[in-house]
Amino acid sequence: GAVVSQHPSWVICKSGTSVKIECRSLDFQATTMFWYRQFPKQSLMLMATSNEGSKATYEQGVEKDKFLINHASLTLSTLTVTSAHPEDSSFYICSARGLPNTEAFFGQGTRLTVV
Amino acid sequence: EDQVTQSPEALRLQEGESSSLNCSYTVSGLRGLFWYRQDPGKGPEFLFTLYSAGEEKEKERLKATLTKKESFLHITAPKPEDSATYLCAVHGYNNNDMRFGAGTRLTVKP
């Protein structure tokens, strides 16, 4: 299967600071990338969908000014959590899909802890 | 709206005890149904894509099947290393993204 690399795998930051998470498709061109949040023992909650070169589409209830998504190239998308607070602590996962495939491949996830 | 329901929520098996996981779905035109495996603290690992009713796919001890309303993930003679959460997702023609079920948490005891 295709490889998606997510970095960092874990990060601890102070309340009020911003954190950037990178998602790269290593061996295919990702026309669409997805960002999810996952709480313990729960399923994936889609936060936003981004297509290369265009603005991300956010799910209802997700603050676009707090979770900044950039999909500047066909192999890289970034999620920036701005002015992080303890309630933003969670497991964030990206996935990428490239044509003509319908399946998406996931990164390893990023454990964010805000203290 | 596309919906996915997985059952059971949790399943405990003895090593070698075969069983099936269920994924019921409603979708306005199915582009694909997907099965993933997720280990704790990691991203989901892709297993299968099924596109049309009657299709089957196999990989080692796993076999996925599809009807117009549901998909089954059959696990034959499971081993402890098969313990994980198995996620089902659908991609419909009216959406750009996949809709995930809540998952089935499988535990295989030696």
mmCIF file of C-alpha atoms in Angstrom:
data_model
loop_
_atom_site.group_PDB
_atom_site.id
_atom_site.type_symbol
_atom_site.label_atom_id
_atom_site.label_comp_id
_atom_site.label_asym_id
_atom_site.label_seq_id
_atom_site.Cartn_x
_atom_site.Cartn_y
_atom_site.Cartn_z
ATOM 1 C CA GLY A 1 0.000 0.000 0.000
ATOM 2 C CA ALA A 2 0.926 3.661 -0.310
ATOM 3 C CA VAL A 3 2.910 5.367 2.457
ATOM 4 C CA VAL A 4 1.816 8.451 4.362
ATOM 5 C CA SER A 5 4.207 9.958 6.876
ATOM 6 C CA GLN A 6 2.985 12.168 9.702
ATOM 7 C CA HIS A 7 5.282 14.231 11.882
ATOM 8 C CA PRO A 8 5.742 14.620 14.782
ATOM 9 C CA SER A 9 4.378 11.446 16.345
ATOM 10 C CA TRP A 10 3.955 13.244 19.654
ATOM 11 C CA VAL A 11 4.296 16.792 20.899
ATOM 12 C CA ILE A 12 3.885 18.574 24.215
ATOM 13 C CA CYS A 13 3.306 22.317 24.141
ATOM 14 C CA LYS A 14 2.425 25.084 26.528
ATOM 15 C CA SER A 15 -1.046 26.573 26.592
ATOM 16 C CA GLY A 16 -1.291 29.547 24.238
ATOM 17 C CA THR A 17 1.352 28.386 21.786
ATOM 18 C CA SER A 18 0.822 27.022 18.272
ATOM 19 C CA VAL A 19 1.739 23.601 16.972
ATOM 20 C CA LYS A 20 2.204 22.472 13.376
ATOM 21 C CA ILE A 21 1.676 18.878 12.240
ATOM 22 C CA GLU A 22 2.888 17.701 8.838
ATOM 23 C CA CYS A 23 1.401 15.002 6.638
ATOM 24 C CA ARG A 24 3.325 13.788 3.593
ATOM 25 C CA SER A 25 2.473 11.243 0.927
ATOM 26 C CA LEU A 26 5.791 9.594 0.163
ATOM 27 C CA ASP A 27 5.139 7.563 -2.975
ATOM 28 C CA PHE A 28 2.031 9.016 -4.581
ATOM 29 C CA GLN A 29 0.422 12.343 -5.328
ATOM 30 C CA ALA A 30 -2.346 13.127 -2.862
ATOM 31 C CA THR A 31 -5.090 15.076 -4.554
ATOM 32 C CA THR A 32 -7.118 15.043 -1.357
ATOM 33 C CA MET A 33 -6.022 14.954 2.266
ATOM 34 C CA PHE A 34 -8.141 14.524 5.362
ATOM 35 C CA TRP A 35 -7.543 15.494 8.977
ATOM 36 C CA TYR A 36 -9.154 13.599 11.835
ATOM 37 C CA ARG A 37 -9.273 13.849 15.581
ATOM 38 C CA GLN A 38 -9.677 10.775 17.742
ATOM 39 C CA PHE A 39 -10.587 10.579 21.415
ATOM 40 C CA PRO A 40 -9.709 7.507 23.507
ATOM 41 C CA LYS A 41 -11.706 4.428 22.523
ATOM 42 C CA GLN A 42 -13.711 6.405 19.988
ATOM 43 C CA SER A 43 -13.738 6.383 16.224
ATOM 44 C CA LEU A 44 -12.264 8.953 13.884
ATOM 45 C CA MET A 45 -13.906 12.372 13.768
ATOM 46 C CA LEU A 46 -13.362 14.148 10.468
ATOM 47 C CA MET A 47 -12.203 17.719 10.988
ATOM 48 C CA ALA A 48 -11.570 18.915 7.452
ATOM 49 C CA THR A 49 -10.945 17.897 3.868
ATOM 50 C CA SER A 50 -8.362 19.643 1.746
ATOM 51 C CA ASN A 51 -7.702 19.525 -1.969
ATOM 52 C CA GLU A 52 -4.337 20.595 -3.313
ATOM 53 C CA GLY A 53 -4.240 24.291 -4.087
ATOM 54 C CA SER A 54 -7.629 25.162 -2.654
ATOM 55 C CA LYS A 55 -9.047 26.074 0.719
ATOM 56 C CA ALA A 56 -9.931 23.326 3.143
ATOM 57 C CA THR A 57 -13.543 22.364 3.776
ATOM 58 C CA TYR A 58 -14.214 22.168 7.498
ATOM 59 C CA GLU A 59 -16.802 19.979 9.203
ATOM 60 C CA GLN A 60 -19.529 21.612 11.220
ATOM 61 C CA GLY A 61 -18.308 22.678 14.633
ATOM 62 C CA VAL A 62 -14.621 22.779 13.716
ATOM 63 C CA GLU A 63 -13.108 26.250 14.098
ATOM 64 C CA LYS A 64 -11.213 27.096 10.927
ATOM 65 C CA ASP A 65 -9.310 29.924 12.623
ATOM 66 C CA LYS A 66 -8.081 27.565 15.310
ATOM 67 C CA PHE A 67 -7.207 24.619 13.095
ATOM 68 C CA LEU A 68 -5.385 26.046 10.086
ATOM 69 C CA ILE A 69 -4.963 23.620 7.210
ATOM 70 C CA ASN A 70 -2.659 24.157 4.256
ATOM 71 C CA HIS A 71 -2.375 21.802 1.296
ATOM 72 C CA ALA A 72 0.245 23.605 -0.735
ATOM 73 C CA SER A 73 1.499 20.681 -2.799
ATOM 74 C CA LEU A 74 0.421 17.230 -3.953
ATOM 75 C CA THR A 75 2.560 15.603 -1.278
ATOM 76 C CA LEU A 76 2.214 17.838 1.768
ATOM 77 C CA SER A 77 -0.566 19.079 4.007
ATOM 78 C CA THR A 78 -0.134 20.788 7.359
ATOM 79 C CA LEU A 79 -2.441 21.276 10.321
ATOM 80 C CA THR A 80 -1.606 24.127 12.686
ATOM 81 C CA VAL A 81 -3.346 24.221 16.047
ATOM 82 C CA THR A 82 -3.251 27.884 17.005
ATOM 83 C CA SER A 83 -3.314 29.171 20.579
ATOM 84 C CA ALA A 84 -3.590 25.635 21.881
ATOM 85 C CA HIS A 85 -5.431 24.914 25.115
ATOM 86 C CA PRO A 86 -5.598 21.744 27.216
ATOM 87 C CA GLU A 87 -8.936 20.801 25.648
ATOM 88 C CA ASP A 88 -7.147 20.567 22.283
ATOM 89 C CA SER A 89 -5.115 17.654 23.624
ATOM 90 C CA SER A 90 -5.968 14.675 21.450
ATOM 91 C CA PHE A 91 -4.753 12.228 18.809
ATOM 92 C CA TYR A 92 -4.686 13.849 15.365
ATOM 93 C CA ILE A 93 -4.470 11.690 12.241
ATOM 94 C CA CYS A 94 -4.153 12.581 8.571
ATOM 95 C CA SER A 95 -4.994 10.514 5.538
ATOM 96 C CA ALA A 96 -4.293 10.990 1.855
ATOM 97 C CA ARG A 97 -5.981 9.839 -1.311
ATOM 98 C CA GLY A 98 -4.643 10.009 -4.832
ATOM 99 C CA LEU A 99 -6.349 9.418 -8.156
ATOM 100 C CA PRO A 100 -7.503 7.027 -9.445
ATOM 101 C CA ASN A 101 -7.740 5.305 -6.054
ATOM 102 C CA THR A 102 -10.784 5.590 -3.841
ATOM 103 C CA GLU A 103 -9.079 4.321 -0.692
ATOM 104 C CA ALA A 104 -7.170 6.649 1.609
ATOM 105 C CA PHE A 105 -3.974 5.833 3.456
ATOM 106 C CA PHE A 106 -3.300 7.060 6.948
ATOM 107 C CA GLY A 107 -0.358 8.589 8.729
ATOM 108 C CA GLN A 108 0.884 7.286 12.046
ATOM 109 C CA GLY A 109 -0.966 9.938 14.034
ATOM 110 C CA THR A 110 0.218 12.738 16.334
ATOM 111 C CA ARG A 111 -0.427 12.727 20.063
ATOM 112 C CA LEU A 112 -0.792 16.370 21.130
ATOM 113 C CA THR A 113 -0.645 17.257 24.814
ATOM 114 C CA VAL A 114 -1.205 20.852 25.846
ATOM 115 C CA VAL A 115 -0.035 21.724 29.356
ATOM 116 C CA GLU B 1 -26.609 11.100 4.720
ATOM 117 C CA ASP B 2 -24.195 8.184 4.531
ATOM 118 C CA GLN B 3 -24.153 6.070 7.694
ATOM 119 C CA VAL B 4 -22.095 3.163 8.971
ATOM 120 C CA THR B 5 -22.915 0.936 11.952
ATOM 121 C CA GLN B 6 -20.503 -1.713 13.173
ATOM 122 C CA SER B 7 -21.257 -4.635 15.458
ATOM 123 C CA PRO B 8 -20.369 -5.930 17.884
ATOM 124 C CA GLU B 9 -18.700 -3.055 19.680
ATOM 125 C CA ALA B 10 -16.241 -5.474 21.260
ATOM 126 C CA LEU B 11 -15.447 -9.132 20.613
ATOM 127 C CA ARG B 12 -13.311 -11.495 22.651
ATOM 128 C CA LEU B 13 -12.182 -14.734 21.005
ATOM 129 C CA GLN B 14 -9.978 -17.618 21.939
ATOM 130 C CA GLU B 15 -7.060 -18.259 19.620
ATOM 131 C CA GLY B 16 -8.330 -20.363 16.727
ATOM 132 C CA GLU B 17 -11.984 -19.419 17.274
ATOM 133 C CA SER B 18 -13.302 -18.074 13.969
ATOM 134 C CA SER B 19 -15.896 -15.287 13.875
ATOM 135 C CA SER B 20 -17.264 -12.395 11.831
ATOM 136 C CA LEU B 21 -17.517 -8.644 12.269
ATOM 137 C CA ASN B 22 -20.453 -6.796 10.762
ATOM 138 C CA CYS B 23 -20.643 -3.417 9.015
ATOM 139 C CA SER B 24 -24.106 -2.193 8.019
ATOM 140 C CA TYR B 25 -24.274 0.853 5.804
ATOM 141 C CA THR B 26 -26.554 3.239 3.977
ATOM 142 C CA VAL B 27 -25.108 5.317 1.187
ATOM 143 C CA SER B 28 -26.381 7.213 -1.811
ATOM 144 C CA GLY B 29 -24.350 5.388 -4.442
ATOM 145 C CA LEU B 30 -21.386 3.393 -3.214
ATOM 146 C CA ARG B 31 -17.967 4.291 -4.569
ATOM 147 C CA GLY B 32 -16.241 1.954 -2.166
ATOM 148 C CA LEU B 33 -16.411 0.236 1.223
ATOM 149 C CA PHE B 34 -13.169 0.033 3.172
ATOM 150 C CA TRP B 35 -11.828 -2.014 6.044
ATOM 151 C CA TYR B 36 -8.979 -0.774 8.208
ATOM 152 C CA ARG B 37 -7.156 -2.162 11.214
ATOM 153 C CA GLN B 38 -6.063 0.204 13.973
ATOM 154 C CA ASP B 39 -3.660 -0.632 16.777
ATOM 155 C CA PRO B 40 -3.653 1.547 19.937
ATOM 156 C CA GLY B 41 -1.807 4.827 19.446
ATOM 157 C CA LYS B 42 -1.367 4.342 15.697
ATOM 158 C CA GLY B 43 -3.073 5.406 12.506
ATOM 159 C CA PRO B 44 -5.417 2.973 10.733
ATOM 160 C CA GLU B 45 -3.822 0.447 8.397
ATOM 161 C CA PHE B 46 -5.595 -0.198 5.099
ATOM 162 C CA LEU B 47 -6.895 -3.747 4.605
ATOM 163 C CA PHE B 48 -9.473 -3.945 1.795
ATOM 164 C CA THR B 49 -11.613 -2.023 -0.643
ATOM 165 C CA LEU B 50 -14.877 -3.535 -1.895
ATOM 166 C CA TYR B 51 -16.778 -1.897 -4.726
ATOM 167 C CA SER B 52 -19.853 -3.962 -5.544
ATOM 168 C CA ALA B 53 -22.211 -6.518 -4.016
ATOM 169 C CA GLY B 54 -20.899 -10.054 -4.243
ATOM 170 C CA GLU B 55 -17.270 -9.013 -4.172
ATOM 171 C CA GLU B 56 -14.898 -10.809 -1.793
ATOM 172 C CA LYS B 57 -11.270 -10.143 -0.865
ATOM 173 C CA GLU B 58 -8.858 -12.136 1.263
ATOM 174 C CA LYS B 59 -5.640 -11.444 3.081
ATOM 175 C CA GLU B 60 -4.099 -14.098 5.319
ATOM 176 C CA ARG B 61 -6.737 -14.954 7.966
ATOM 177 C CA LEU B 62 -9.110 -12.173 6.901
ATOM 178 C CA LYS B 63 -11.843 -12.245 4.282
ATOM 179 C CA ALA B 64 -14.145 -9.331 3.511
ATOM 180 C CA THR B 65 -17.486 -9.722 1.772
ATOM 181 C CA LEU B 66 -20.050 -7.203 0.555
ATOM 182 C CA THR B 67 -23.804 -7.085 -0.041
ATOM 183 C CA LYS B 68 -25.975 -4.096 -0.893
ATOM 184 C CA LYS B 69 -26.590 -3.394 2.806
ATOM 185 C CA GLU B 70 -23.661 -4.772 4.755
ATOM 186 C CA SER B 71 -20.143 -6.075 4.775
ATOM 187 C CA PHE B 72 -18.609 -8.818 6.860
ATOM 188 C CA LEU B 73 -15.032 -9.241 7.927
ATOM 189 C CA HIS B 74 -14.482 -12.931 8.565
ATOM 190 C CA ILE B 75 -11.550 -13.923 10.740
ATOM 191 C CA THR B 76 -10.478 -17.548 10.426
ATOM 192 C CA ALA B 77 -8.457 -19.169 13.206
ATOM 193 C CA PRO B 78 -7.381 -15.839 14.710
ATOM 194 C CA LYS B 79 -4.112 -15.343 16.538
ATOM 195 C CA PRO B 80 -3.358 -12.932 19.415
ATOM 196 C CA GLU B 81 -1.613 -10.601 16.945
ATOM 197 C CA ASP B 82 -4.963 -10.078 15.218
ATOM 198 C CA SER B 83 -6.117 -8.162 18.296
ATOM 199 C CA ALA B 84 -6.929 -4.597 17.198
ATOM 200 C CA THR B 85 -9.837 -2.298 16.411
ATOM 201 C CA TYR B 86 -11.302 -2.945 12.966
ATOM 202 C CA LEU B 87 -12.864 0.046 11.260
ATOM 203 C CA CYS B 88 -15.318 0.064 8.374
ATOM 204 C CA ALA B 89 -15.870 3.123 6.172
ATOM 205 C CA VAL B 90 -17.923 3.988 3.091
ATOM 206 C CA HIS B 91 -17.343 6.511 0.352
ATOM 207 C CA GLY B 92 -20.495 7.587 -1.434
ATOM 208 C CA TYR B 93 -20.907 9.519 -4.631
ATOM 209 C CA ASN B 94 -22.407 12.478 -2.750
ATOM 210 C CA ASN B 95 -19.368 12.951 -0.515
ATOM 211 C CA ASN B 96 -15.705 13.659 -1.017
ATOM 212 C CA ASP B 97 -14.771 11.904 2.235
ATOM 213 C CA MET B 98 -15.258 8.536 3.927
ATOM 214 C CA ARG B 99 -17.745 7.930 6.732
ATOM 215 C CA PHE B 100 -16.416 5.684 9.477
ATOM 216 C CA GLY B 101 -18.177 3.331 11.814
ATOM 217 C CA ALA B 102 -17.320 3.292 15.505
ATOM 218 C CA GLY B 103 -15.229 0.158 15.077
ATOM 219 C CA THR B 104 -15.116 -3.320 16.598
ATOM 220 C CA ARG B 105 -12.486 -3.874 19.259
ATOM 221 C CA LEU B 106 -11.223 -7.445 18.811
ATOM 222 C CA THR B 107 -9.265 -9.260 21.501
ATOM 223 C CA VAL B 108 -7.834 -12.709 20.794
ATOM 224 C CA LYS B 109 -6.715 -14.632 23.874
ATOM 225 C CA PRO B 110 -3.961 -17.253 23.574
#
